[in-house]
XYZ file of C-alpha atoms in Angstrom:
675
model
C 8.044 -23.288 25.459
C 7.654 -22.366 22.079
C 10.606 -22.726 19.807
C 12.194 -19.864 18.016
C 10.803 -18.719 14.635
C 13.855 -19.385 12.238
C 14.440 -16.880 9.267
C 15.203 -17.888 5.736
C 18.832 -16.510 6.563
C 18.963 -19.520 8.868
C 18.880 -21.588 6.277
C 21.600 -23.343 4.000
C 19.853 -21.361 0.708
C 22.179 -19.097 -1.748
C 21.805 -15.224 -1.828
C 20.006 -15.591 -4.575
C 17.438 -17.395 -3.154
C 17.362 -14.695 -0.160
C 17.032 -12.060 -2.518
C 13.764 -13.757 -4.468
C 12.326 -15.014 -1.249
C 12.269 -11.240 -0.509
C 10.909 -10.012 -3.491
C 8.148 -12.848 -3.074
C 7.276 -9.791 0.662
C 7.634 -13.502 2.861
C 9.284 -11.753 5.697
C 10.314 -15.570 7.675
C 8.918 -19.221 6.618
C 5.850 -20.399 7.781
C 6.024 -23.895 10.049
C 6.443 -26.417 7.237
C 8.708 -24.304 5.150
C 11.052 -24.185 9.044
C 10.785 -27.983 9.227
C 10.563 -29.506 5.597
C 13.145 -27.450 4.523
C 15.849 -28.269 6.209
C 14.949 -31.836 5.744
C 14.688 -31.858 1.859
C 18.008 -29.317 1.463
C 19.768 -32.557 3.031
C 18.011 -35.220 -0.140
C 16.114 -36.685 2.861
C 12.590 -38.288 1.872
C 9.914 -36.231 3.286
C 6.165 -37.049 4.020
C 4.589 -33.778 5.276
C 0.835 -33.368 6.302
C -0.524 -29.874 6.408
C -3.919 -28.170 5.421
C -3.979 -25.775 2.261
C -2.330 -22.160 3.273
C 0.386 -23.276 4.863
C 3.041 -22.610 2.397
C 3.838 -26.208 1.226
C 4.625 -24.735 -2.339
C 7.724 -22.895 -1.028
C 8.183 -25.670 1.837
C 9.558 -28.262 -1.646
C 10.322 -25.579 -4.129
C 13.231 -23.400 -1.902
C 15.361 -26.922 -1.609
C 14.891 -28.306 -4.727
C 16.024 -25.065 -6.769
C 19.154 -24.746 -4.597
C 20.223 -28.368 -5.564
C 19.536 -28.333 -9.073
C 22.439 -28.256 -11.524
C 21.927 -25.398 -14.169
C 25.118 -27.189 -16.423
C 22.834 -30.038 -16.706
C 20.031 -29.384 -19.198
C 17.939 -32.601 -18.187
C 14.549 -32.681 -16.297
C 16.664 -33.146 -12.786
C 12.939 -32.653 -10.230
C 9.114 -33.392 -11.215
C 6.257 -32.412 -9.310
C 2.873 -34.197 -9.890
C -0.308 -32.085 -9.271
C -4.470 -33.351 -9.475
C -5.520 -30.054 -11.478
C -3.906 -28.152 -14.067
C -4.966 -24.981 -11.677
C -2.403 -26.321 -9.142
C 0.512 -26.615 -11.784
C 0.406 -23.477 -13.263
C 0.257 -22.163 -9.709
C 3.213 -24.454 -8.657
C 5.047 -23.453 -11.703
C 4.476 -19.468 -11.656
C 6.276 -19.760 -7.458
C 9.009 -21.819 -9.062
C 9.313 -18.998 -11.864
C 9.602 -16.829 -9.048
C 12.186 -18.133 -6.735
C 14.284 -18.675 -9.905
C 14.143 -14.871 -10.862
C 18.026 -14.865 -9.820
C 19.104 -18.411 -10.881
C 20.309 -18.390 -14.060
C 20.389 -20.895 -16.662
C 17.603 -22.774 -14.457
C 13.931 -23.432 -15.705
C 10.632 -24.583 -15.083
C 7.904 -25.604 -17.226
C 4.214 -26.292 -16.595
C 2.573 -29.306 -18.639
C -1.398 -30.245 -18.549
C -4.226 -30.574 -20.339
C -5.688 -27.772 -22.270
C -2.514 -25.708 -23.178
C -1.152 -27.319 -26.789
C 0.310 -29.971 -26.668
C 3.065 -28.445 -29.610
C 4.031 -26.114 -27.417
C 4.637 -28.540 -24.641
C 6.813 -30.086 -27.124
C 8.913 -26.902 -27.501
C 9.320 -26.431 -24.323
C 10.725 -29.466 -23.282
C 12.871 -29.899 -26.513
C 14.598 -26.774 -24.947
C 16.907 -26.938 -21.229
C 13.930 -27.970 -18.512
C 15.174 -28.802 -14.934
C 11.660 -29.613 -13.982
C 8.946 -30.568 -15.450
C 5.049 -29.720 -12.858
C 1.908 -31.111 -14.662
C -0.461 -32.996 -14.500
C -0.690 -37.232 -14.236
C -2.402 -37.498 -17.226
C -0.205 -35.558 -19.540
C 2.866 -36.171 -18.259
C 1.958 -39.917 -19.143
C 1.282 -38.782 -22.643
C 4.765 -37.009 -23.254
C 6.265 -39.896 -21.699
C 4.873 -42.374 -24.430
C 5.637 -39.734 -26.838
C 9.201 -40.098 -25.654
C 8.796 -36.087 -25.253
C 9.623 -36.706 -21.607
C 12.620 -38.839 -20.189
C 12.783 -39.275 -16.651
C 15.873 -41.383 -16.007
C 18.211 -38.018 -14.560
C 15.311 -37.169 -12.206
C 16.759 -37.100 -8.844
C 13.957 -35.326 -6.536
C 10.159 -35.960 -7.120
C 7.516 -34.094 -5.650
C 3.697 -35.704 -5.055
C 1.276 -32.647 -4.333
C -2.084 -33.136 -2.767
C -1.541 -36.581 -2.955
C -4.266 -37.584 -1.230
C -6.869 -35.432 -3.920
C -4.806 -37.178 -6.488
C -5.884 -40.623 -5.100
C -9.182 -39.087 -4.862
C -9.897 -38.455 -8.652
C -8.075 -41.591 -9.428
C -4.544 -40.983 -10.102
C -3.380 -43.708 -8.704
C -2.120 -46.548 -11.465
C -0.758 -43.141 -13.139
C 1.304 -42.101 -10.087
C 3.021 -45.968 -9.729
C 3.216 -46.035 -13.449
C 5.510 -42.348 -13.483
C 7.248 -43.321 -10.195
C 8.110 -46.680 -12.024
C 9.918 -44.377 -14.887
C 12.407 -42.592 -12.752
C 15.911 -43.785 -10.815
C 15.472 -45.808 -7.409
C 17.889 -43.372 -6.164
C 15.772 -40.725 -6.687
C 14.213 -38.134 -3.109
C 10.825 -38.471 -2.823
C 8.488 -35.655 -1.000
C 4.459 -36.033 -0.278
C 2.301 -33.614 0.633
C -1.436 -34.257 1.372
C -3.909 -32.704 3.560
C -5.123 -36.052 5.341
C -3.226 -39.954 5.264
C -5.523 -42.286 4.300
C -4.142 -45.967 3.797
C -3.303 -45.096 0.090
C -0.942 -42.579 0.750
C 1.046 -44.703 3.580
C 0.696 -47.120 0.604
C 2.984 -44.771 -1.818
C 5.243 -43.420 0.915
C 5.377 -47.334 1.897
C 7.306 -48.067 -1.560
C 8.471 -45.491 -2.804
C 10.176 -43.653 0.450
C 13.238 -44.103 1.953
C 13.358 -43.761 5.771
C 11.477 -40.354 5.598
C 11.077 -37.730 7.602
C 7.596 -37.889 8.781
C 6.257 -33.840 8.995
C 2.216 -32.883 10.681
C 1.480 -28.989 10.711
C -2.153 -28.487 11.867
C -4.335 -25.610 11.900
C -4.894 -24.168 15.588
C -8.228 -23.920 16.599
C -9.614 -20.419 15.497
C -10.976 -18.463 17.861
C -12.486 -15.566 16.578
C -12.905 -12.513 18.429
C -17.359 -11.045 18.854
C -16.135 -7.961 17.459
C -18.318 -6.258 14.386
C -16.787 -7.610 10.835
C -17.248 -6.390 7.358
C -15.597 -5.863 3.457
C -16.090 -4.012 1.228
C -15.771 -3.916 -2.816
C -13.341 -2.286 -4.056
C -10.841 -1.390 -7.063
C -7.543 -1.192 -6.221
C -6.513 2.560 -7.149
C -9.975 3.231 -5.301
C -8.529 1.716 -2.006
C -6.713 4.746 -0.122
C -9.847 7.067 -0.916
C -11.819 4.176 0.587
C -9.346 4.299 3.820
C -9.308 7.901 4.294
C -12.831 8.026 3.966
C -13.743 5.072 6.304
C -11.240 7.275 9.080
C -12.842 10.002 8.982
C -16.210 8.935 9.378
C -15.120 6.758 12.280
C -12.664 9.299 13.461
C -10.564 6.380 15.399
C -8.489 6.930 18.469
C -6.363 4.690 17.684
C -6.272 2.713 14.702
C -4.439 -0.682 13.321
C -4.150 -1.073 8.876
C -3.067 -4.057 7.749
C -0.766 -4.657 4.394
C 0.807 -7.570 2.962
C 4.048 -6.804 2.217
C 7.075 -4.461 3.770
C 6.562 -2.214 0.303
C 2.627 -2.056 0.525
C 3.158 -0.749 4.264
C 6.250 2.336 3.213
C 3.727 3.119 -0.135
C 0.269 3.499 1.540
C 2.281 5.337 4.588
C 3.613 7.822 2.383
C 0.481 8.433 0.594
C -1.216 9.037 3.589
C 1.087 11.740 5.104
C 0.842 13.096 2.527
C -2.773 13.895 3.379
C -2.272 15.016 6.426
C -2.995 12.466 8.602
C -1.188 11.252 11.559
C 0.056 8.062 10.377
C 3.941 5.696 10.936
C 4.827 2.255 9.804
C 6.470 -1.070 11.444
C 7.364 -4.071 8.995
C 10.203 -6.370 9.181
C 13.246 -4.122 8.261
C 13.125 -1.919 10.764
C 15.101 -2.761 13.775
C 14.157 -2.801 16.953
C 14.461 0.356 18.565
C 12.727 1.859 15.241
C 9.636 -0.183 15.952
C 9.392 -0.146 19.453
C 9.948 4.252 18.830
C 7.024 3.874 16.786
C 4.961 1.991 19.197
C 5.693 4.549 21.940
C 4.122 7.041 20.253
C 1.159 4.884 18.806
C 0.632 3.982 22.336
C 0.924 7.861 23.544
C -1.687 8.875 20.982
C 0.907 10.796 19.050
C -0.167 8.900 16.133
C -3.839 8.013 14.823
C -2.711 5.340 12.620
C -0.443 2.338 12.735
C 0.572 0.434 9.562
C 1.437 -2.875 9.999
C 2.964 -6.070 8.032
C 1.619 -9.113 9.657
C 4.954 -10.222 11.682
C 5.773 -6.801 12.072
C 2.698 -6.843 13.891
C 3.228 -9.869 16.926
C 4.974 -7.182 19.094
C 1.787 -5.245 18.924
C 0.416 -4.679 22.980
C -2.342 -2.706 22.588
C -5.867 -2.337 24.446
C -7.345 0.753 22.806
C -7.405 0.263 19.405
C -10.714 0.813 17.540
C -10.621 -0.397 14.045
C -8.355 -2.790 12.698
C -8.268 -2.437 8.025
C -6.964 -5.826 5.966
C -6.380 -3.393 3.674
C -4.920 -6.738 1.690
C -6.501 -9.485 2.026
C -4.538 -12.089 4.188
C -2.381 -14.333 3.459
C -3.904 -17.074 4.959
C -6.482 -17.962 7.293
C -5.131 -17.555 10.555
C -3.272 -13.795 10.009
C -7.112 -12.943 9.376
C -7.862 -13.772 13.099
C -4.665 -12.238 14.413
C -5.202 -8.924 12.464
C -8.950 -8.170 13.338
C -8.050 -9.782 17.201
C -5.911 -6.439 17.540
C -8.856 -4.797 18.541
C -12.016 -5.598 20.458
C -10.079 -6.209 23.434
C -10.865 -5.827 27.683
C -15.014 -6.323 26.912
C -14.308 -3.102 23.993
C -16.556 -3.160 20.973
C -14.552 -2.939 18.282
C -14.659 -3.398 14.185
C -12.605 -4.182 11.668
C -12.716 -3.847 7.124
C -11.351 -6.387 4.911
C -10.637 -4.643 1.690
C -11.533 -6.744 -1.596
C -11.318 -6.626 -5.257
C -13.928 -8.247 -7.159
C -11.720 -10.806 -8.527
C -10.599 -11.271 -4.565
C -14.092 -12.574 -3.299
C -13.060 -16.315 -3.161
C -10.104 -15.498 -0.627
C -12.800 -13.902 1.838
C -15.199 -17.214 1.155
C -12.151 -18.848 2.137
C -11.608 -17.143 5.077
C -15.636 -17.670 6.180
C -15.037 -21.094 5.321
C -12.192 -22.195 7.421
C -12.773 -19.550 10.271
C -16.579 -20.860 10.789
C -16.976 -16.715 10.648
C -20.110 -14.315 8.234
C -18.609 -11.364 7.293
C -20.960 -8.759 5.916
C -21.019 -6.290 2.880
C -20.896 -2.490 4.216
C -21.064 0.655 1.316
C -17.883 2.332 1.037
C -19.054 5.834 2.503
C -20.452 8.813 0.303
C -19.066 12.151 -0.183
C -22.105 13.225 1.716
C -21.800 10.398 4.500
C -18.291 11.890 5.367
C -19.649 15.441 5.261
C -22.599 14.387 7.721
C -20.975 13.288 10.156
C -18.140 15.743 9.881
C -20.640 18.325 9.905
C -22.452 16.510 13.344
C -18.376 16.374 15.244
C -17.852 19.998 14.132
C -21.244 21.053 16.360
C -20.588 18.509 19.541
C -17.022 20.377 19.850
C -19.098 23.648 19.426
C -21.310 22.592 22.653
C -18.032 21.420 24.277
C -16.855 24.670 24.001
C -19.901 26.318 24.808
C -20.189 24.688 28.047
C -16.884 24.826 29.195
C -16.959 27.450 31.702
C -12.826 27.353 30.877
C -12.795 28.628 27.744
C -11.792 31.626 27.485
C -14.997 33.586 24.903
C -14.948 36.752 26.097
C -12.495 37.747 23.807
C -14.383 36.645 20.383
C -17.108 38.627 21.374
C -16.959 41.548 20.137
C -15.970 40.231 16.648
C -19.693 38.858 17.144
C -21.138 41.992 18.937
C -19.171 44.137 15.255
C -20.645 41.843 12.860
C -23.823 42.294 14.286
C -23.573 45.401 13.862
C -23.009 46.160 10.531
C -25.028 46.386 8.301
C -25.571 43.432 5.303
C -25.492 43.876 1.580
C -28.020 46.387 0.706
C -28.727 47.249 4.205
C -30.164 43.625 5.698
C -30.107 42.908 9.437
C -27.440 40.153 10.092
C -28.488 38.009 12.947
C -26.055 35.926 15.187
C -28.019 32.680 13.384
C -26.529 33.723 10.403
C -23.266 34.292 11.327
C -23.012 30.786 13.219
C -24.288 29.273 9.492
C -21.770 31.455 7.701
C -18.912 30.490 9.905
C -20.387 26.452 9.902
C -20.219 26.802 6.094
C -16.681 28.207 5.576
C -15.851 25.767 7.729
C -17.222 22.426 6.503
C -16.889 23.975 2.649
C -12.898 24.264 3.483
C -12.897 20.533 5.189
C -14.475 19.882 1.584
C -13.000 20.915 -1.369
C -9.366 19.107 0.938
C -10.598 15.873 -1.094
C -9.755 15.113 -4.216
C -11.502 15.197 -6.647
C -10.432 11.008 -6.862
C -12.953 9.726 -4.349
C -15.877 11.154 -7.122
C -15.030 7.823 -9.087
C -16.166 5.153 -6.128
C -19.456 6.108 -7.077
C -21.023 4.022 -9.386
C -22.452 5.367 -12.272
C -25.996 4.366 -13.513
C -26.351 1.953 -15.641
C -29.150 2.429 -18.168
C -31.356 -1.032 -19.696
C -31.809 -1.508 -22.879
C -33.885 -4.005 -24.340
C -31.896 -6.443 -26.304
C -33.865 -4.886 -29.314
C -32.284 -2.333 -28.773
C -28.961 -3.023 -28.536
C -29.485 -5.544 -31.447
C -30.066 -2.063 -33.522
C -27.545 -0.415 -31.979
C -25.045 -2.729 -32.622
C -26.344 -3.782 -36.982
C -25.918 0.066 -37.881
C -22.337 0.918 -35.918
C -19.911 2.423 -37.920
C -16.037 1.932 -37.573
C -15.359 0.628 -33.791
C -14.226 3.817 -31.651
C -10.605 2.696 -30.149
C -9.871 3.871 -27.264
C -6.379 4.445 -25.331
C -3.915 2.303 -23.006
C -4.991 4.816 -20.317
C -8.642 4.719 -21.101
C -9.843 0.957 -22.363
C -12.187 -0.157 -19.145
C -9.749 -2.993 -17.989
C -8.429 -3.063 -14.411
C -5.069 -0.600 -13.351
C -2.498 -2.225 -14.795
C -4.109 -3.819 -17.671
C -5.400 -3.394 -21.243
C -8.426 -4.356 -22.543
C -8.581 -5.566 -26.726
C -11.462 -5.869 -29.093
C -11.508 -8.534 -31.474
C -13.583 -9.362 -34.036
C -14.594 -13.109 -33.035
C -16.341 -14.501 -30.980
C -19.181 -17.318 -30.023
C -20.818 -17.112 -33.499
C -17.498 -17.509 -34.773
C -16.897 -20.586 -31.888
C -14.487 -19.735 -30.096
C -14.239 -20.454 -26.450
C -12.033 -18.530 -23.379
C -9.117 -21.000 -24.098
C -9.160 -20.474 -27.797
C -8.141 -16.564 -27.056
C -5.300 -17.624 -24.121
C -3.785 -19.840 -26.739
C -4.065 -17.917 -29.041
C -2.098 -14.605 -27.221
C 0.131 -16.726 -25.214
C 1.636 -18.483 -27.632
C 1.631 -16.152 -30.543
C 2.897 -13.149 -28.464
C 4.924 -15.038 -25.704
C 3.132 -14.376 -23.020
C 2.375 -16.380 -19.701
C -1.515 -17.385 -20.043
C -1.408 -17.044 -16.403
C -1.034 -13.344 -16.874
C -4.499 -12.945 -19.645
C -7.374 -10.927 -17.373
C -10.587 -11.475 -17.810
C -12.207 -12.570 -21.119
C -16.057 -10.903 -22.524
C -17.201 -13.099 -25.156
C -20.355 -11.594 -27.573
C -21.701 -12.813 -30.877
C -19.363 -11.268 -33.516
C -16.681 -9.929 -31.028
C -14.838 -10.690 -27.916
C -12.995 -8.373 -25.398
C -9.339 -9.482 -24.059
C -7.145 -8.151 -20.824
C -3.711 -8.301 -20.847
C -0.816 -6.982 -18.817
C -0.221 -3.177 -20.351
C 3.928 -4.362 -20.366
C 2.442 -6.600 -23.147
C 0.429 -4.090 -24.750
C 2.372 -3.361 -27.618
C 3.850 -6.859 -28.218
C 0.493 -8.076 -28.358
C -1.740 -5.748 -30.557
C 1.076 -6.239 -33.598
C 1.523 -9.722 -32.861
C -2.394 -10.323 -32.663
C -3.170 -8.466 -36.071
C -1.267 -10.537 -37.557
C -2.665 -13.679 -36.350
C -5.379 -16.121 -36.213
C -7.665 -17.817 -33.643
C -8.393 -21.167 -34.774
C -7.694 -20.577 -38.350
C -9.986 -17.215 -38.372
C -8.192 -14.112 -39.294
C -9.277 -11.017 -37.127
C -9.023 -7.065 -36.369
C -7.985 -5.865 -32.915
C -8.089 -3.124 -31.241
C -8.174 -0.713 -28.122
C -11.453 -1.109 -26.194
C -13.474 2.112 -25.369
C -14.514 2.741 -22.123
C -17.394 0.590 -20.276
C -19.603 2.215 -17.939
C -19.068 1.916 -14.257
C -20.920 -1.177 -12.835
C -22.815 -0.978 -9.605
C -20.852 -3.179 -7.205
C -23.472 -5.697 -6.979
C -22.570 -6.492 -10.907
C -19.190 -7.827 -9.186
C -20.540 -10.658 -7.979
C -19.168 -13.771 -9.178
C -23.297 -15.058 -9.524
C -23.197 -12.387 -12.363
C -20.470 -14.371 -14.674
C -17.714 -12.364 -17.315
C -14.880 -15.262 -18.148
C -11.933 -13.874 -16.444
C -12.588 -14.728 -13.125
C -11.816 -11.213 -11.355
C -15.634 -9.901 -11.670
C -17.469 -13.273 -11.047
C -15.509 -16.228 -13.451
C -16.956 -18.532 -16.140
C -17.902 -21.276 -14.028
C -15.862 -20.586 -10.968
C -19.258 -21.298 -8.992
C -22.803 -22.960 -9.922
C -24.280 -19.980 -10.064
C -21.240 -17.991 -11.641
C -22.869 -16.499 -14.950
C -26.203 -15.511 -17.217
C -27.436 -18.757 -19.797
C -28.017 -16.137 -22.547
C -27.837 -17.432 -26.340
C -27.319 -13.627 -27.775
C -24.887 -10.733 -26.540
C -24.506 -10.118 -23.319
C -22.984 -6.971 -21.366
C -21.527 -9.595 -18.519
C -20.413 -12.443 -20.018
C -21.359 -15.651 -20.834
C -21.217 -18.759 -18.709
C -22.925 -20.927 -21.364
C -25.058 -24.179 -22.315
C -25.466 -27.030 -20.384
C -23.690 -28.979 -23.497
C -20.527 -26.034 -24.140
C -19.934 -25.975 -19.626
C -19.468 -30.160 -19.795
C -17.481 -30.238 -23.408
C -15.439 -27.355 -22.470
C -12.972 -29.577 -20.639
C -10.652 -30.592 -24.037
C -12.381 -34.196 -23.525
C -12.432 -33.572 -27.421
C -8.583 -33.237 -27.431
C -8.532 -37.647 -27.650
C -7.712 -37.134 -30.635
C -5.436 -34.197 -30.949
C -2.420 -35.643 -28.744
C -2.841 -38.776 -29.313
C -6.074 -40.558 -27.861
C -4.992 -41.189 -24.322
C -8.424 -42.054 -22.975
C -6.957 -41.365 -18.792
C -5.478 -38.442 -19.943
C -8.440 -36.737 -21.715
C -10.775 -37.839 -18.577
C -8.859 -37.208 -15.788
C -7.172 -33.853 -17.145
C -9.599 -32.604 -18.848
C -13.061 -31.489 -18.654
C -15.050 -33.730 -16.321
C -12.883 -31.956 -13.158
C -11.008 -28.968 -15.062
C -13.582 -27.156 -16.902
C -13.172 -23.623 -17.263
C -10.752 -20.848 -17.973
C -10.189 -18.429 -14.528
C -8.245 -15.525 -14.852
C -5.257 -16.654 -12.358
C -3.873 -19.015 -14.337
C -5.268 -22.321 -15.722
C -8.861 -23.986 -16.300
C -10.371 -24.936 -13.637
C -10.511 -28.547 -11.476
C -13.959 -29.170 -9.591
C -15.816 -32.117 -10.951
C -19.101 -31.529 -8.925
C -19.731 -27.942 -9.686
C -19.848 -27.856 -13.409
C -16.127 -28.342 -14.305
C -15.338 -25.063 -12.554
C -12.699 -25.082 -10.078
C -12.657 -25.535 -6.067
C -11.133 -22.799 -4.645
C -8.657 -23.307 -1.739
C -7.566 -20.378 0.646
C -3.681 -20.821 -0.694
C -0.992 -18.512 1.079
C 1.279 -20.009 -1.010
C -0.496 -19.812 -4.648
C -2.904 -16.328 -4.277
C -0.826 -13.572 -2.966
C -0.041 -12.213 -6.067
C -0.363 -12.491 -10.171
C 2.877 -14.785 -11.217
C 4.572 -14.953 -14.764
C 6.060 -18.479 -15.242
C 8.634 -19.675 -18.182
C 6.571 -21.181 -21.390
């Protein structure tokens, strides 16, 4: 018999932690969390084997935070991660879980970030340090990081650290800690060297192994669309109107999203209800009864609440949010195509989430085809055909009482039209059809029109250069209309490639000068003598005021709110088209992540081969103490390339770009963290 699933409330954790977990949208612990959290809370050493996307970070972060002493301002826990990317993501997770815990702070330290900022952070009260091995050793050698008070030590993705050659560094760091520490080790595989570390540094560890079940993907039509967050509701309505399903399921990642979407769809007149973990069982049962009976057409649900759904007649499943785990994806789409029926699924993907879709396809061994968003004319044609079919059914149904309507039609035929024109029965039918369809069309909001990409006028390089040469003062946009993604503001600064400015320089300056997390900075586009940077709306005033007085690499700059850019064709958002931020393709994300133009480009810049190789801070040896191991392991050979979601890359096999994994516990939302 399958063991009953625990809830977070069953763990011996505080109300503050439960509130933070709830804010993050987690409804119940994953298997690795169910098994690891109690053991770590009890102070036991743990060796966990779990694949990507199982919730490993929260599995050790939750109990570590619960065991911290806020009165003790020394470093009490250290987490080693193989790459800067993982370091930043882990720090973000800690920050959110510490949300209601006053006096607790976590700081990430890694190569590529200005060491002066890390020195300032370490001089303050920091209880948790998350870092890459090379930079941790550098701080130990400087005397800026002392581990004699560390009581908890975590090796995250230990096998990857060994593959990258960090074995000696790990041993050196662990030898700096007390022998009384609690040691937690997580690894996707358990080769001999990992077991050697466990034997040497752990005491009677509890072994936990979580393996993914063999994923069986139903034979249904699986597609995805690229869509901006603000346009998802419009796109969903179009698909519903196009497919006209008897029953449809819509999945969101959080309870809040479920409630918001239900309210907005009900306002549009759709027969829709929702279920999620905050609802009582009697409420869920009532909603499910209405769904099975067809009283409602659309059911919106979270993954956890949907486990109780047992309906065979679901025509289509919509992944309104990209699922947080590949198994969730399989479970979601498995709700359609049952009992020998055909089924469909459509996944809504923002341009910056394309990597998640690739990970789903890789792990589940499936192919998800891209499909276009239905146009207004597509929807109108389907509605027209549906209306005509309904008219035919009425005419062919002998039980329908048409006799009482015939006098009205005859009256129209007998009356003269304009200027005595004779009216035919065909014209009467056409007029009625026009009235019906135009009523349908007028009910659609103007916002739907924005989903249509505007044509992009291609100009030659000479034309673009001439235009730049004769431009007058730069026109300034507004926060609401700067050409950025929703919730962001796009700024223009007067420094670019010709001034040897790199993405990392911009991130370091904006984050350091404005005291905002580097992970919150969005897309960066570098041009010859200027650049564009996106920052969250809540930081826009601070960024504008602070950076107008700041410098980047000792160069003065001017900063203005950017003007809107022309809408891109959907294909322009593919990752092969470049763009530093990772939002629309990502700098150094994949091998073909951008164009190599030497001049200005309107699609972002990937950089020449030499620039890509050197981008990862190899020159930083001299800047922070000349540790050869640090610069090699923490730097460009493995971690090059700035990404939107918070780090500086990390796969030595792909020109410095980050090898992205589908991590439920790290990628599901944009965090901020103590910096």
